[in-house]
Short mmCIF file of C-alpha atoms in Angstrom, two decimals:
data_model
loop_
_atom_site.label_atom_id
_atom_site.label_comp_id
_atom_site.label_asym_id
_atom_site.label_seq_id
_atom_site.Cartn_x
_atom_site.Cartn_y
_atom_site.Cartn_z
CA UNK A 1105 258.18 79.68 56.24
CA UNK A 1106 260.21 76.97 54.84
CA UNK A 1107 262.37 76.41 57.29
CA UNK A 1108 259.68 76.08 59.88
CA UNK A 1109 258.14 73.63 57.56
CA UNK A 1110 261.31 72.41 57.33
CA UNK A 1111 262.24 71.89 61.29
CA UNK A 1112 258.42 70.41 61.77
CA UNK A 1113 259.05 68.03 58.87
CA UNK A 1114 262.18 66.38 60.68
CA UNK A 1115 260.32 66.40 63.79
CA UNK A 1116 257.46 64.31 62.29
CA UNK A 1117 259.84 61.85 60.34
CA UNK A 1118 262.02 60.97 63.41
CA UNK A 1119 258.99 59.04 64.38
CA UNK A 1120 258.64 57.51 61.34
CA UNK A 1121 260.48 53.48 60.13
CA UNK A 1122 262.31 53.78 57.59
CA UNK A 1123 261.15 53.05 53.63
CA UNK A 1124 257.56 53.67 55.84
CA UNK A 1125 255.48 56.16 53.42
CA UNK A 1126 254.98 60.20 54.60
CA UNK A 1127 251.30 61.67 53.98
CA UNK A 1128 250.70 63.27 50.69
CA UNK A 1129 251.80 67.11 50.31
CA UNK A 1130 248.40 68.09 51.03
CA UNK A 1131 247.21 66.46 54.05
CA UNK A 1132 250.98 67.39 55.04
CA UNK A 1133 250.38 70.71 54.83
CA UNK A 1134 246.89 70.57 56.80
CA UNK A 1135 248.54 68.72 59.21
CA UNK A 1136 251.11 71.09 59.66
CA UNK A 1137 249.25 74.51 59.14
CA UNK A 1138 250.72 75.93 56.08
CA UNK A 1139 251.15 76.02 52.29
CA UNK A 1140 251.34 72.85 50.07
CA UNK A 1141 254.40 74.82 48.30
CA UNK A 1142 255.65 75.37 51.40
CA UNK A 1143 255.63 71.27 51.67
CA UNK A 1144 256.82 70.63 48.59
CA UNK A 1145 260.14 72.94 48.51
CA UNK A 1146 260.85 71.66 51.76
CA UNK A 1147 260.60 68.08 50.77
CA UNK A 1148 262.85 68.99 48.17
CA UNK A 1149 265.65 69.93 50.66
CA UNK A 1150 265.00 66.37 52.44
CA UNK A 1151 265.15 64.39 49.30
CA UNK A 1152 268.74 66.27 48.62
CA UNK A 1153 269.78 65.91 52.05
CA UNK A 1154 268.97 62.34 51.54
CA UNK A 1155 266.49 62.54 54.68
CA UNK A 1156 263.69 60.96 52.28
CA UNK A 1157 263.21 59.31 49.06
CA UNK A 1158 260.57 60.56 46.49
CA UNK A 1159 259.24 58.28 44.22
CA UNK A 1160 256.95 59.67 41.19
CA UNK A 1161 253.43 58.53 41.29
CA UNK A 1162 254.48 56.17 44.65
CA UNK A 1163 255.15 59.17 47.36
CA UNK A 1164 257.59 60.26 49.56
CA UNK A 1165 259.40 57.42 51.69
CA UNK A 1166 261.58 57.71 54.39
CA UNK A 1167 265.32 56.70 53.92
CA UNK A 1168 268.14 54.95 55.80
CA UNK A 1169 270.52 57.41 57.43
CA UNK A 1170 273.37 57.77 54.97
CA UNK A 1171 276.76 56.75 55.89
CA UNK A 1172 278.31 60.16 55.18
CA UNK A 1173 276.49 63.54 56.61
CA UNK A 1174 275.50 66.02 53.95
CA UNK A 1175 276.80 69.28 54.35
CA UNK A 1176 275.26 72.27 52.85
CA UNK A 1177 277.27 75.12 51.42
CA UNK A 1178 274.26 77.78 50.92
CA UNK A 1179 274.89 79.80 54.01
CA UNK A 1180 277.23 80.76 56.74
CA UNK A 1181 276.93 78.35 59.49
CA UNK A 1182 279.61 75.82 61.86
CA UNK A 1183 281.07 72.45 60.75
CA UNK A 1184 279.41 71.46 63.79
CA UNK A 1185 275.56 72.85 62.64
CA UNK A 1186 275.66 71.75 59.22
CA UNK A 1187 276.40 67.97 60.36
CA UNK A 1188 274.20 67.88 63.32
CA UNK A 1189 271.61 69.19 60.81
CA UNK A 1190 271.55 66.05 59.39
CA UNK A 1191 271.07 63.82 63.04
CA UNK A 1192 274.62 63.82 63.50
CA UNK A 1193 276.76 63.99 66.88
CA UNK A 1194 279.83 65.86 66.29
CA UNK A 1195 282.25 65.70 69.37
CA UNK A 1196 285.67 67.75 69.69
CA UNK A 1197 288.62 65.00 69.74
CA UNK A 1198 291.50 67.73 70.22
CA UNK A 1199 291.89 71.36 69.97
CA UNK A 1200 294.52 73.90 70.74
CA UNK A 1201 295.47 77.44 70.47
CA UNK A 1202 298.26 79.25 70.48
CA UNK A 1203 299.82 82.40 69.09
CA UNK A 1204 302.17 82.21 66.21
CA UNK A 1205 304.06 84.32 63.80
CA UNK A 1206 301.62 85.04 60.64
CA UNK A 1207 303.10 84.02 57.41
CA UNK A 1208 302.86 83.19 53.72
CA UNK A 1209 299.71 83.22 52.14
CA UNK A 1210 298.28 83.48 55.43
CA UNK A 1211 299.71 87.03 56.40
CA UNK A 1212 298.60 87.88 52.80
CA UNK A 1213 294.89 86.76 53.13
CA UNK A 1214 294.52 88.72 56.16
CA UNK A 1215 296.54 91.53 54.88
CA UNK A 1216 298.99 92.30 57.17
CA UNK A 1217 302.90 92.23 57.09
CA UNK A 1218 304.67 88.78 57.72
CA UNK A 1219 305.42 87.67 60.98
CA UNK A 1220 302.79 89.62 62.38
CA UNK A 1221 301.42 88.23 65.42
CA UNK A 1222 298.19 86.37 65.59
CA UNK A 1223 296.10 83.26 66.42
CA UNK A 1224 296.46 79.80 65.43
CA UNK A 1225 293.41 77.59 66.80
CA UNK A 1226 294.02 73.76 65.60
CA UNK A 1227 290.88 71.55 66.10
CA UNK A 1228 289.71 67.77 65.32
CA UNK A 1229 286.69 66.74 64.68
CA UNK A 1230 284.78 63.76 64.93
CA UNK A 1231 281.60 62.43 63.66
CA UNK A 1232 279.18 59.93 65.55
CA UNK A 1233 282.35 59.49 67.23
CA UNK A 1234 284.97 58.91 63.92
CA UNK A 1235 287.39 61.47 63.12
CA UNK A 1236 285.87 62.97 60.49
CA UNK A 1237 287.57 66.89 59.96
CA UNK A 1238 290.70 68.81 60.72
CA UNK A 1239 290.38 72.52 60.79
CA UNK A 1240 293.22 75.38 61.22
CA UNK A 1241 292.15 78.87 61.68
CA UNK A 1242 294.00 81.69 61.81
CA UNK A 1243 292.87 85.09 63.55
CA UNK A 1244 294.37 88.38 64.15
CA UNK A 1245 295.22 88.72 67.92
CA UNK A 1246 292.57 92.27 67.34
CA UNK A 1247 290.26 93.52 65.22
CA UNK A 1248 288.78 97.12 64.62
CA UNK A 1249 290.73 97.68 68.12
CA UNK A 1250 288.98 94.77 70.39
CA UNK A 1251 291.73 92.07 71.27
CA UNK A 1252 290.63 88.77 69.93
CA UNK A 1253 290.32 86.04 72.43
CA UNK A 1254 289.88 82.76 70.56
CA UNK A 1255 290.05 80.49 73.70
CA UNK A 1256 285.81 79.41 73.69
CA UNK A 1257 286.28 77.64 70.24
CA UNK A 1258 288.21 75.35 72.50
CA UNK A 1259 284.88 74.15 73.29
CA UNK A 1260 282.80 71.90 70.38
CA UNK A 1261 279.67 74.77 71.43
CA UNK A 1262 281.93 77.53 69.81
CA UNK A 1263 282.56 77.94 66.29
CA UNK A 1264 284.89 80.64 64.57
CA UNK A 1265 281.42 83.01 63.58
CA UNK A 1266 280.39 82.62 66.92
CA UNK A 1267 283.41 83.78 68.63
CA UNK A 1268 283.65 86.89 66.45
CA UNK A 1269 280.28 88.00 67.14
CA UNK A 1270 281.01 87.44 70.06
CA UNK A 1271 283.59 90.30 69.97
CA UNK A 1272 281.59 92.50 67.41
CA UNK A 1273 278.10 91.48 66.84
CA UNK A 1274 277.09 91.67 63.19
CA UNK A 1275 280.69 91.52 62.33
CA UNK A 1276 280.64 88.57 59.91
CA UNK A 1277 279.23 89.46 56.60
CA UNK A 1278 280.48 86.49 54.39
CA UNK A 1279 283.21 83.50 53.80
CA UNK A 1280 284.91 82.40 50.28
CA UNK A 1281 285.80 78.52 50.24
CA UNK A 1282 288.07 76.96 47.88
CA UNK A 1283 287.39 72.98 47.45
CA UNK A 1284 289.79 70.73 45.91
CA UNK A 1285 290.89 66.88 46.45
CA UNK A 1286 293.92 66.14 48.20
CA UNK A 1287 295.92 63.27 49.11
CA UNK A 1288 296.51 62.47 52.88
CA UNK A 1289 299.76 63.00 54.07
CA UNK A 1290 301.94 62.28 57.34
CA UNK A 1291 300.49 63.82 60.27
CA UNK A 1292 296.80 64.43 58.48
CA UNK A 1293 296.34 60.92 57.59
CA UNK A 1294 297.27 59.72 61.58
CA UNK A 1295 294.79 62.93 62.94
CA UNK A 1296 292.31 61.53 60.28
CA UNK A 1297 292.61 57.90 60.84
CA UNK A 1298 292.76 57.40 57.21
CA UNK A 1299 295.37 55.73 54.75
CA UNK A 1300 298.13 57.33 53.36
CA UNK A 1301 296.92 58.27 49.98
CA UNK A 1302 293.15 58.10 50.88
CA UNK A 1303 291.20 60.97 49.52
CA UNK A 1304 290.32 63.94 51.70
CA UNK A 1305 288.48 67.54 51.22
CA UNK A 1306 290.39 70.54 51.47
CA UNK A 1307 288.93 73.76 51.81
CA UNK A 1308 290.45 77.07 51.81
CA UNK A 1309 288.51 79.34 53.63
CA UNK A 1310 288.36 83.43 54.15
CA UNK A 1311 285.82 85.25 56.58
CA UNK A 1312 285.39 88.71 55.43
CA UNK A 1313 283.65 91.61 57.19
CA UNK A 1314 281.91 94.68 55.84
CA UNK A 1315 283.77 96.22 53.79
CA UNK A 1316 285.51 93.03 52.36
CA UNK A 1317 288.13 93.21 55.51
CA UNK A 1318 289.45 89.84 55.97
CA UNK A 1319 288.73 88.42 59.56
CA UNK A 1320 290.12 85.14 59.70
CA UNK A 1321 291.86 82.42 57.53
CA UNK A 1322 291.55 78.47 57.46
CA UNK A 1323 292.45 75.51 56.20
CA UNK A 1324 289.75 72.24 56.62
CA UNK A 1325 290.97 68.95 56.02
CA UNK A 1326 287.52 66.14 55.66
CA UNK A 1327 287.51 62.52 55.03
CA UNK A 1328 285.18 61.72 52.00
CA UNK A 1329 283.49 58.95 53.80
CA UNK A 1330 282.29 60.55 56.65
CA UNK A 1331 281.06 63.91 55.19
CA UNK A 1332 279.56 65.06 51.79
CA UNK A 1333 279.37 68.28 50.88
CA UNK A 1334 276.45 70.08 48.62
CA UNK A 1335 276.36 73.65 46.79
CA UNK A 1336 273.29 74.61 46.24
CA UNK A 1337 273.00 77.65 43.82
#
């Protein structure tokens, strides 16, 4: 129920000014058909997604569009979802794919010998037409016996969770990220359009399937003034 509330609430604010006042939770819920609580959590997702600004005893304002997306970290979904989420145009500046020669901590995460063969899609990212994110994933060339064919994520409509349900449906079951700060360097800070030096997120990323069998590995690269990432526990 909240996320209905939730899509209906960003429907009614995009014709809203902004700093222009909301109704109250009440006659928002009337309005909308459902529960004031319903209302009030999903105002609570705005106000942290920046979407609206809640001021005690004054109401619930809407707020300027903030320079850097906020990306939520509570579920599984694409770069691409998560920013658009927030009114966003992501568009695909480059992308390739190619197979390569598994190695390192790569071949490890995926648990198979080094130099096995597999997948290497590269893709950049940009947002409201910045580059914004770097992203290299790796995939086995087949999984559970079905060969792997990574070529739609060429496309900004396919993500990585996509293209493996496309192959098995139901096949994704959960990802572990790793955030830390970085430094851009060479060739990231010229993809990135960025400084050398400048701050960037990293995120190390595994996609497991039942069972805990890895899937796929990759590495994000995203510039801390286009995006903003949230964890909500």
């Amino acid at each position: 129920m909240v996320q209905t509330t939730l899509a209906a609430l960003r429907e009614l604010i995009a014709g809203y000014e902004v700093g222009q006042k909301l109704p109250n939770e009440k006659d928002l819920a009337d309005d909308l058909n459902v529960s004031r609580a319903s209302v009030r959590e999903a105002l609570g997702v705005l106000a942290n997604e920046q979407v609206v600004t809640r001021r005690w005893g004054a109401g619930t304002f809407v707020s300027p569009t903030p320079v850097a997306a906020m990306l939520s970290m509570s579920e599984i979904q694409s770069y691409r979802d998560r920013v658009e989420a927030q009114g966003r145009t992501v568009t695909l500046l480059d992308a390739t794919c190619e197979p390569v020669a598994l190695s390192g901590g790569v071949a490890e995460e995926l648990a198979v010998p080094e130099g096995t063969a597999g997948w290497l899609v590269s893709r950049l990212f940009a947002v409201d037409g910045m580059p914004s994110a770097s992203m290299d994933e790796h995939v086995p060339l087949d999984l559970m016996g079905v060969k792997i064919d990574p070529l739609p994520m060429l496309s900004v409509e396919w993500d990585l969770f996509r293209m493996l349900r496309h192959h098995l449906p139901d096949l994704v079951q959960h990802t572990v990220t790793d955030l830390s700060a970085v430094a851009a360097r060479g060739v990231d800070a010229e993809r990135l359009a960025v400084r050398q030096g400048d701050p960037l997120i990293r995120g190390d990323q595994v996609t497991y399937g039942a069972g805990d069998v890895p899937l796929a590995v990759g590495v994000s690269l995203q510039r801390t003034d286009r995006v903003r990432l949230r964890i909500t526990r």
